[in-house]
Amino acid sequence: MRDKAKILCIVLAGVLALALAAGAQDEQWLQYHSEREANRIVGDMTMVRPASVSGKPEGVQLPQFKAAEPYFAKWSTPMVTDGYLWMALDRAGDSGPWDQLYIDSNADGRLDDETAVAAYRTDGSYTYFGPVKVVFETEDGPVSYHLNLRVYTSNGKIRQTYISSGGWYEGEITVDGQKMYCMLIDYNANGTFSDASRDPSGCDRIRIGPKNTRDTGYVGKYIEVDNTLYQAEIARDGAFVKLAKADSVKFGNVRVPETITEFSAGGENGLFTRKPDKGLLSLPVGAYRVNSWSIERTDDKGMKWQLQGRYFREGGDFEVAEGTETSLEIGEPVTTSLDVRRNGDNFEFEKALRGSLGEYVTITRGGQDVRELWKMEGKNEDETFAKLYPIPDQ
């Protein structure tokens, strides 16, 4: 009996070991990189503006500053309990550029134990820092992250600080037996890589494909790779991804005008691009915001023209439910506008094309902006002066 029990334990232990090994294989680990010009190298990063604080923050232990009135701000990140880290800008001398940065790099709520980070460049009204390292304590141990900062100064005072992510994750992964390259981008610069939202500004980015692909999707519940839908799990700190073929996914229909040749929408499910069939397409059930639409036509000379609408706000939000059809009134007609502003003795003109939901619309011919369609004739009252001007792009 003891022998049988022993054999059973060994078998169960082996099964458990195999299960754990299979689970471990699901976590595909990526490598972390940081660069001073991460936004130019990677792209698809935005800048956030930390909340500035007037006066010295109460209860925060501070270093000895050179400036009589240093600048204080809070960088928001869900990676720490308080939801933010303190930062302060100082000068190396009694006056001059704001070229010294203190940041709570160990998330202990104080700045007096920090060493000032010197700016690497001062260019006119801007001062640049980075990549600046901070360390988060997690259940799996410490995790490093980097920030890049740009500080705008006017008349000796700091007017605004801009922060972008200074790091990203990338590496080779296997998708359905094929080797591909994956990149995770902390788009909203808050220290995490797993943010999903139908507001594009609050959603991180993911790329899967050839190593140099720029085809970027939203981090979300799903991702499509080679026309196959996968469930995606992204590590909060960006260290790994998990992909599994999506089964039993519920879909709903979306109807757009039949003139729409391409449509994309994003939300917590991810980003989806579709070519509607006579105005009809399907998406996984969930909440979305229109990302873009395109209308393509060919003129009698064989030249391809394209209208494209982008940059939607809340007016582009919609819901997809199982067994129902959601109709979206997007596309044509588009409207034109011309804004005229006086700047001293000069006048400034700005043109714009807008869609029905307030989105920006561009028009191209053969893949190039159609500049010659936008012209303006200026005349004085007695028409002794008359000139035809191209109107600058928005």
GROMACS .gro file of C-alpha atoms in nm:
model
  394
    1MET     CA    1   0.000   0.000   0.000
    2ARG     CA    2   0.284   0.233   0.089
    3ASP     CA    3   0.448   0.159  -0.246
    4LYS     CA    4   0.127   0.245  -0.433
    5ALA     CA    5   0.094   0.570  -0.240
    6LYS     CA    6   0.456   0.650  -0.313
    7ILE     CA    7   0.408   0.585  -0.685
    8LEU     CA    8   0.093   0.801  -0.687
    9CYS     CA    9   0.279   1.087  -0.518
   10ILE     CA   10   0.559   1.062  -0.772
   11VAL     CA   11   0.309   1.066  -1.061
   12LEU     CA   12   0.122   1.363  -0.916
   13ALA     CA   13   0.450   1.546  -0.857
   14GLY     CA   14   0.549   1.481  -1.217
   15VAL     CA   15   0.216   1.607  -1.349
   16LEU     CA   16   0.245   1.915  -1.129
   17ALA     CA   17   0.599   1.977  -1.251
   18LEU     CA   18   0.485   1.951  -1.613
   19ALA     CA   19   0.196   2.189  -1.546
   20LEU     CA   20   0.427   2.440  -1.380
   21ALA     CA   21   0.675   2.410  -1.667
   22ALA     CA   22   0.397   2.468  -1.920
   23GLY     CA   23   0.279   2.773  -1.725
   24ALA     CA   24   0.634   2.909  -1.711
   25GLN     CA   25   0.666   2.872  -2.087
   26ASP     CA   26   0.361   3.094  -2.129
   27GLU     CA   27   0.553   3.387  -1.979
   28GLN     CA   28   0.765   3.523  -2.261
   29TRP     CA   29   1.023   3.751  -2.108
   30LEU     CA   30   1.141   4.077  -2.263
   31GLN     CA   31   1.451   4.291  -2.212
   32TYR     CA   32   1.442   4.640  -2.068
   33HIS     CA   33   1.614   4.930  -2.246
   34SER     CA   34   1.653   5.297  -2.156
   35GLU     CA   35   1.768   5.589  -2.369
   36ARG     CA   36   1.786   5.965  -2.349
   37GLU     CA   37   1.596   5.997  -2.679
   38ALA     CA   38   1.360   5.704  -2.622
   39ASN     CA   39   1.065   5.886  -2.779
   40ARG     CA   40   1.258   5.935  -3.103
   41ILE     CA   41   1.389   5.580  -3.109
   42VAL     CA   42   1.066   5.403  -3.017
   43GLY     CA   43   0.793   5.651  -3.111
   44ASP     CA   44   0.437   5.620  -2.982
   45MET     CA   45   0.515   5.795  -2.654
   46THR     CA   46   0.342   6.101  -2.518
   47MET     CA   47   0.450   6.366  -2.271
   48VAL     CA   48   0.270   6.423  -1.942
   49ARG     CA   49   0.279   6.735  -1.730
   50PRO     CA   50   0.326   6.669  -1.358
   51ALA     CA   51   0.114   6.866  -1.113
   52SER     CA   52   0.319   7.157  -0.979
   53VAL     CA   53   0.299   7.252  -0.611
   54SER     CA   54   0.335   7.608  -0.482
   55GLY     CA   55   0.566   7.641  -0.184
   56LYS     CA   56   0.758   7.368  -0.007
   57PRO     CA   57   0.559   7.046   0.046
   58GLU     CA   58   0.469   6.976   0.406
   59GLY     CA   59   0.611   6.667   0.573
   60VAL     CA   60   0.874   6.606   0.302
   61GLN     CA   61   1.238   6.614   0.411
   62LEU     CA   62   1.431   6.830   0.164
   63PRO     CA   63   1.794   6.885   0.064
   64GLN     CA   64   1.970   7.222   0.081
   65PHE     CA   65   1.866   7.413  -0.229
   66LYS     CA   66   2.058   7.690  -0.403
   67ALA     CA   67   1.743   7.858  -0.533
   68ALA     CA   68   1.539   8.064  -0.289
   69GLU     CA   69   1.219   7.919  -0.434
   70PRO     CA   70   1.277   7.575  -0.587
   71TYR     CA   71   1.011   7.422  -0.808
   72PHE     CA   72   0.817   7.122  -0.675
   73ALA     CA   73   0.596   6.877  -0.863
   74LYS     CA   74   0.433   6.535  -0.828
   75TRP     CA   75   0.486   6.267  -1.090
   76SER     CA   76   0.183   6.035  -1.090
   77THR     CA   77   0.248   5.661  -1.091
   78PRO     CA   78   0.039   5.369  -0.964
   79MET     CA   79   0.360   5.178  -0.891
   80VAL     CA   80   0.388   5.337  -0.543
   81THR     CA   81   0.141   5.341  -0.254
   82ASP     CA   82   0.091   5.719  -0.250
   83GLY     CA   83   0.024   5.726  -0.624
   84TYR     CA   84   0.300   5.980  -0.693
   85LEU     CA   85   0.667   6.062  -0.642
   86TRP     CA   86   0.802   6.402  -0.542
   87MET     CA   87   1.044   6.589  -0.763
   88ALA     CA   88   1.215   6.928  -0.727
   89LEU     CA   89   1.412   7.153  -0.963
   90ASP     CA   90   1.703   7.363  -0.841
   91ARG     CA   91   1.999   7.560  -0.977
   92ALA     CA   92   2.366   7.473  -0.960
   93GLY     CA   93   2.436   7.838  -0.874
   94ASP     CA   94   2.249   8.125  -0.716
   95SER     CA   95   2.107   8.208  -1.058
   96GLY     CA   96   2.108   8.068  -1.409
   97PRO     CA   97   1.927   7.773  -1.562
   98TRP     CA   98   1.722   7.526  -1.360
   99ASP     CA   99   1.972   7.249  -1.421
  100GLN     CA  100   1.950   7.036  -1.105
  101LEU     CA  101   1.680   6.773  -1.051
  102TYR     CA  102   1.591   6.589  -0.732
  103ILE     CA  103   1.347   6.300  -0.759
  104ASP     CA  104   1.236   6.048  -0.498
  105SER     CA  105   1.411   5.766  -0.681
  106ASN     CA  106   1.364   5.508  -0.403
  107ALA     CA  107   1.000   5.600  -0.331
  108ASP     CA  108   1.058   5.663   0.041
  109GLY     CA  109   0.869   5.996   0.042
  110ARG     CA  110   1.174   6.217   0.098
  111LEU     CA  111   1.424   6.411  -0.113
  112ASP     CA  112   1.704   6.482   0.132
  113ASP     CA  113   1.857   6.138   0.067
  114GLU     CA  114   1.875   6.199  -0.309
  115THR     CA  115   2.168   6.315  -0.523
  116ALA     CA  116   2.089   6.592  -0.770
  117VAL     CA  117   2.074   6.486  -1.135
  118ALA     CA  118   2.244   6.740  -1.362
  119ALA     CA  119   2.082   6.851  -1.687
  120TYR     CA  120   2.256   6.712  -1.993
  121ARG     CA  121   2.152   7.001  -2.219
  122THR     CA  122   2.021   7.356  -2.198
  123ASP     CA  123   1.877   7.489  -2.522
  124GLY     CA  124   1.724   7.836  -2.513
  125SER     CA  125   1.418   7.816  -2.289
  126TYR     CA  126   1.444   7.439  -2.239
  127THR     CA  127   1.650   7.223  -2.005
  128TYR     CA  128   1.675   6.846  -2.051
  129PHE     CA  129   1.726   6.561  -1.802
  130GLY     CA  130   1.746   6.189  -1.852
  131PRO     CA  131   1.723   5.908  -1.850
  132VAL     CA  132   1.654   5.951  -1.478
  133LYS     CA  133   1.632   5.624  -1.284
  134VAL     CA  134   1.370   5.538  -1.024
  135VAL     CA  135   1.325   5.203  -0.849
  136PHE     CA  136   0.989   5.050  -0.757
  137GLU     CA  137   0.952   4.780  -0.493
  138THR     CA  138   0.722   4.501  -0.613
  139GLU     CA  139   0.622   4.157  -0.488
  140ASP     CA  140   0.889   4.008  -0.715
  141GLY     CA  141   1.161   4.250  -0.603
  142PRO     CA  142   1.290   4.590  -0.717
  143VAL     CA  143   1.208   4.710  -1.069
  144SER     CA  144   1.396   4.989  -1.246
  145TYR     CA  145   1.228   5.253  -1.460
  146HIS     CA  146   1.354   5.566  -1.634
  147LEU     CA  147   1.212   5.909  -1.710
  148ASN     CA  148   1.311   6.180  -1.955
  149LEU     CA  149   1.223   6.539  -1.862
  150ARG     CA  150   1.207   6.866  -2.051
  151VAL     CA  151   1.169   7.187  -1.851
  152TYR     CA  152   1.037   7.507  -2.010
  153THR     CA  153   1.149   7.835  -1.854
  154SER     CA  154   1.039   8.191  -1.930
  155ASN     CA  155   1.175   8.506  -1.764
  156GLY     CA  156   1.373   8.292  -1.522
  157LYS     CA  157   1.066   8.103  -1.398
  158ILE     CA  158   0.967   7.744  -1.467
  159ARG     CA  159   0.645   7.749  -1.667
  160GLN     CA  160   0.602   7.380  -1.742
  161THR     CA  161   0.769   7.043  -1.701
  162TYR     CA  162   0.715   6.764  -1.952
  163ILE     CA  163   0.782   6.398  -1.874
  164SER     CA  164   0.806   6.106  -2.115
  165SER     CA  165   0.908   5.748  -2.060
  166GLY     CA  166   1.280   5.683  -2.088
  167GLY     CA  167   1.251   5.305  -2.111
  168TRP     CA  168   1.075   5.024  -2.293
  169TYR     CA  169   1.072   4.644  -2.319
  170GLU     CA  170   1.144   4.439  -2.629
  171GLY     CA  171   1.253   4.093  -2.734
  172GLU     CA  172   1.184   3.785  -2.942
  173ILE     CA  173   0.872   3.583  -2.865
  174THR     CA  174   0.699   3.280  -3.017
  175VAL     CA  175   0.348   3.317  -3.156
  176ASP     CA  176   0.181   2.995  -3.271
  177GLY     CA  177   0.520   2.840  -3.340
  178GLN     CA  178   0.659   3.142  -3.527
  179LYS     CA  179   0.939   3.366  -3.403
  180MET     CA  180   0.832   3.730  -3.383
  181TYR     CA  181   0.948   4.046  -3.211
  182CYS     CA  182   0.755   4.218  -2.935
  183MET     CA  183   0.786   4.569  -2.795
  184LEU     CA  184   0.598   4.721  -2.498
  185ILE     CA  185   0.573   5.098  -2.466
  186ASP     CA  186   0.460   5.296  -2.161
  187TYR     CA  187   0.272   5.546  -2.375
  188ASN     CA  188   0.135   5.761  -2.090
  189ALA     CA  189   0.462   5.769  -1.891
  190ASN     CA  190   0.323   5.653  -1.556
  191GLY     CA  191   0.564   5.368  -1.487
  192THR     CA  192   0.341   5.078  -1.597
  193PHE     CA  193   0.308   4.896  -1.929
  194SER     CA  194  -0.034   4.732  -1.895
  195ASP     CA  195  -0.275   5.028  -1.903
  196ALA     CA  196  -0.584   4.961  -2.115
  197SER     CA  197  -0.846   5.227  -2.196
  198ARG     CA  198  -1.067   5.345  -2.476
  199ASP     CA  199  -0.908   5.687  -2.429
  200PRO     CA  200  -0.590   5.655  -2.642
  201SER     CA  201  -0.400   5.891  -2.411
  202GLY     CA  202  -0.447   5.648  -2.122
  203CYS     CA  203  -0.358   5.331  -2.308
  204ASP     CA  204  -0.014   5.173  -2.343
  205ARG     CA  205   0.114   5.036  -2.673
  206ILE     CA  206   0.233   4.699  -2.803
  207ARG     CA  207   0.402   4.584  -3.125
  208ILE     CA  208   0.426   4.226  -3.247
  209GLY     CA  209   0.573   4.139  -3.586
  210PRO     CA  210   0.906   4.178  -3.766
  211LYS     CA  211   1.182   4.332  -3.555
  212ASN     CA  212   1.160   4.675  -3.718
  213THR     CA  213   0.781   4.694  -3.742
  214ARG     CA  214   0.610   5.021  -3.660
  215ASP     CA  215   0.266   4.860  -3.662
  216THR     CA  216   0.149   4.958  -3.314
  217GLY     CA  217  -0.158   4.834  -3.127
  218TYR     CA  218  -0.323   4.917  -2.797
  219VAL     CA  219  -0.248   4.713  -2.490
  220GLY     CA  220  -0.574   4.539  -2.405
  221LYS     CA  221  -0.752   4.211  -2.348
  222TYR     CA  222  -0.687   4.095  -2.705
  223ILE     CA  223  -0.437   4.140  -2.985
  224GLU     CA  224  -0.459   4.026  -3.347
  225VAL     CA  225  -0.148   3.871  -3.500
  226ASP     CA  226  -0.162   3.751  -3.862
  227ASN     CA  227  -0.542   3.769  -3.856
  228THR     CA  228  -0.561   3.545  -3.549
  229LEU     CA  229  -0.711   3.673  -3.224
  230TYR     CA  230  -0.514   3.611  -2.905
  231GLN     CA  231  -0.587   3.682  -2.543
  232ALA     CA  232  -0.307   3.897  -2.406
  233GLU     CA  233  -0.170   3.929  -2.056
  234ILE     CA  234   0.087   4.203  -2.008
  235ALA     CA  235   0.303   4.223  -1.696
  236ARG     CA  236   0.237   4.547  -1.512
  237ASP     CA  237   0.608   4.628  -1.508
  238GLY     CA  238   0.645   4.520  -1.873
  239ALA     CA  239   0.878   4.226  -1.805
  240PHE     CA  240   0.677   3.963  -1.993
  241VAL     CA  241   0.376   3.892  -2.214
  242LYS     CA  242   0.145   3.592  -2.231
  243LEU     CA  243  -0.052   3.505  -2.544
  244ALA     CA  244  -0.317   3.237  -2.590
  245LYS     CA  245  -0.553   3.184  -2.880
  246ALA     CA  246  -0.884   3.345  -2.790
  247ASP     CA  247  -1.174   3.099  -2.768
  248SER     CA  248  -1.545   3.157  -2.708
  249VAL     CA  249  -1.518   3.529  -2.780
  250LYS     CA  250  -1.853   3.705  -2.816
  251PHE     CA  251  -1.889   3.945  -3.110
  252GLY     CA  252  -2.130   4.216  -3.215
  253ASN     CA  253  -2.184   4.397  -3.545
  254VAL     CA  254  -2.100   4.756  -3.633
  255ARG     CA  255  -2.243   4.933  -3.935
  256VAL     CA  256  -2.070   5.229  -4.101
  257PRO     CA  257  -2.147   5.408  -4.429
  258GLU     CA  258  -2.065   5.190  -4.730
  259THR     CA  259  -1.818   5.454  -4.852
  260ILE     CA  260  -1.584   5.369  -4.562
  261THR     CA  261  -1.302   5.149  -4.694
  262GLU     CA  262  -1.112   5.106  -4.365
  263PHE     CA  263  -1.217   5.152  -4.003
  264SER     CA  264  -1.035   5.116  -3.671
  265ALA     CA  265  -1.148   5.141  -3.311
  266GLY     CA  266  -0.983   5.083  -2.975
  267GLY     CA  267  -1.073   5.020  -2.614
  268GLU     CA  268  -0.993   4.790  -2.325
  269ASN     CA  269  -1.020   4.500  -2.570
  270GLY     CA  270  -0.731   4.643  -2.774
  271LEU     CA  271  -0.711   4.808  -3.116
  272PHE     CA  272  -0.888   4.660  -3.419
  273THR     CA  273  -0.864   4.754  -3.786
  274ARG     CA  274  -1.132   4.632  -4.026
  275LYS     CA  275  -1.221   4.662  -4.395
  276PRO     CA  276  -1.602   4.674  -4.385
  277ASP     CA  277  -1.805   4.453  -4.620
  278LYS     CA  278  -2.075   4.682  -4.757
  279GLY     CA  279  -2.056   4.885  -4.438
  280LEU     CA  280  -2.064   4.591  -4.198
  281LEU     CA  281  -1.791   4.469  -3.961
  282SER     CA  282  -1.768   4.280  -3.633
  283LEU     CA  283  -1.581   4.345  -3.307
  284PRO     CA  284  -1.554   4.165  -2.973
  285VAL     CA  285  -1.822   4.278  -2.729
  286GLY     CA  286  -1.708   4.584  -2.532
  287ALA     CA  287  -1.664   4.961  -2.518
  288TYR     CA  288  -1.469   5.141  -2.793
  289ARG     CA  289  -1.370   5.477  -2.935
  290VAL     CA  290  -1.332   5.533  -3.307
  291ASN     CA  291  -0.962   5.556  -3.386
  292SER     CA  292  -0.978   5.634  -3.757
  293TRP     CA  293  -1.172   5.591  -4.078
  294SER     CA  294  -1.065   5.607  -4.442
  295ILE     CA  295  -1.241   5.661  -4.771
  296GLU     CA  296  -1.047   5.579  -5.088
  297ARG     CA  297  -1.144   5.655  -5.446
  298THR     CA  298  -0.971   5.649  -5.784
  299ASP     CA  299  -1.027   5.931  -6.033
  300ASP     CA  300  -1.066   5.894  -6.410
  301LYS     CA  301  -0.688   5.927  -6.450
  302GLY     CA  302  -0.616   5.635  -6.218
  303MET     CA  303  -0.498   5.854  -5.931
  304LYS     CA  304  -0.590   5.737  -5.580
  305TRP     CA  305  -0.745   5.985  -5.339
  306GLN     CA  306  -0.798   5.932  -4.968
  307LEU     CA  307  -0.994   6.103  -4.693
  308GLN     CA  308  -0.894   6.002  -4.343
  309GLY     CA  309  -1.051   6.102  -4.011
  310ARG     CA  310  -0.850   6.079  -3.687
  311TYR     CA  311  -0.816   6.216  -3.333
  312PHE     CA  312  -1.161   6.144  -3.194
  313ARG     CA  313  -1.277   6.252  -2.851
  314GLU     CA  314  -1.567   6.124  -2.640
  315GLY     CA  315  -1.804   6.184  -2.930
  316GLY     CA  316  -1.647   5.881  -3.097
  317ASP     CA  317  -1.733   5.643  -2.810
  318PHE     CA  318  -1.965   5.350  -2.880
  319GLU     CA  319  -2.065   5.011  -2.738
  320VAL     CA  320  -2.071   4.670  -2.906
  321ALA     CA  321  -2.316   4.412  -2.769
  322GLU     CA  322  -2.371   4.049  -2.868
  323GLY     CA  323  -2.647   3.990  -3.120
  324THR     CA  324  -2.704   4.361  -3.191
  325GLU     CA  325  -2.591   4.609  -3.452
  326THR     CA  326  -2.435   4.947  -3.366
  327SER     CA  327  -2.459   5.217  -3.634
  328LEU     CA  328  -2.198   5.492  -3.665
  329GLU     CA  329  -2.253   5.804  -3.872
  330ILE     CA  330  -1.896   5.882  -3.974
  331GLY     CA  331  -1.718   5.978  -4.294
  332GLU     CA  332  -1.871   6.218  -4.544
  333PRO     CA  333  -1.966   6.494  -4.552
  334VAL     CA  334  -1.670   6.679  -4.407
  335THR     CA  335  -1.663   7.052  -4.343
  336THR     CA  336  -1.394   7.312  -4.393
  337SER     CA  337  -1.311   7.605  -4.171
  338LEU     CA  338  -1.079   7.903  -4.185
  339ASP     CA  339  -0.964   8.078  -3.868
  340VAL     CA  340  -0.822   8.429  -3.895
  341ARG     CA  341  -0.627   8.588  -3.608
  342ARG     CA  342  -0.454   8.923  -3.588
  343ASN     CA  343  -0.099   8.920  -3.454
  344GLY     CA  344   0.024   9.279  -3.431
  345ASP     CA  345   0.027   9.420  -3.783
  346ASN     CA  346  -0.005   9.076  -3.936
  347PHE     CA  347  -0.288   8.831  -3.986
  348GLU     CA  348  -0.257   8.456  -3.927
  349PHE     CA  349  -0.471   8.208  -4.119
  350GLU     CA  350  -0.538   7.845  -4.028
  351LYS     CA  351  -0.747   7.599  -4.226
  352ALA     CA  352  -0.902   7.276  -4.106
  353LEU     CA  353  -1.110   6.985  -4.231
  354ARG     CA  354  -1.343   6.830  -3.973
  355GLY     CA  355  -1.570   6.528  -3.966
  356SER     CA  356  -1.918   6.501  -3.818
  357LEU     CA  357  -1.782   6.399  -3.473
  358GLY     CA  358  -1.525   6.677  -3.460
  359GLU     CA  359  -1.237   6.461  -3.578
  360TYR     CA  360  -0.955   6.602  -3.790
  361VAL     CA  361  -0.969   6.503  -4.156
  362THR     CA  362  -0.684   6.492  -4.406
  363ILE     CA  363  -0.699   6.454  -4.782
  364THR     CA  364  -0.423   6.300  -4.991
  365ARG     CA  365  -0.370   6.226  -5.359
  366GLY     CA  366  -0.130   5.951  -5.452
  367GLY     CA  367  -0.024   5.938  -5.089
  368GLN     CA  368   0.078   6.306  -5.081
  369ASP     CA  369  -0.091   6.597  -4.905
  370VAL     CA  370  -0.305   6.798  -5.144
  371ARG     CA  371  -0.163   7.144  -5.081
  372GLU     CA  372  -0.268   7.314  -5.403
  373LEU     CA  373  -0.637   7.275  -5.317
  374TRP     CA  374  -0.592   7.524  -5.033
  375LYS     CA  375  -0.553   7.876  -5.164
  376MET     CA  376  -0.657   8.220  -5.044
  377GLU     CA  377  -0.674   8.549  -5.228
  378GLY     CA  378  -0.600   8.860  -5.021
  379LYS     CA  379  -0.711   9.208  -5.132
  380ASN     CA  380  -0.718   9.552  -4.975
  381GLU     CA  381  -1.026   9.770  -4.975
  382ASP     CA  382  -0.956   9.953  -5.303
  383GLU     CA  383  -0.811   9.638  -5.462
  384THR     CA  384  -0.478   9.801  -5.535
  385PHE     CA  385  -0.326   9.499  -5.367
  386ALA     CA  386  -0.424   9.143  -5.453
  387LYS     CA  387  -0.228   8.826  -5.398
  388LEU     CA  388  -0.297   8.452  -5.396
  389TYR     CA  389  -0.159   8.272  -5.093
  390PRO     CA  390  -0.128   7.904  -5.002
  391ILE     CA  391  -0.282   7.854  -4.656
  392PRO     CA  392  -0.044   7.686  -4.406
  393ASP     CA  393  -0.136   7.338  -4.286
  394GLN     CA  394  -0.294   7.301  -3.942
   0.00000   0.00000   0.00000
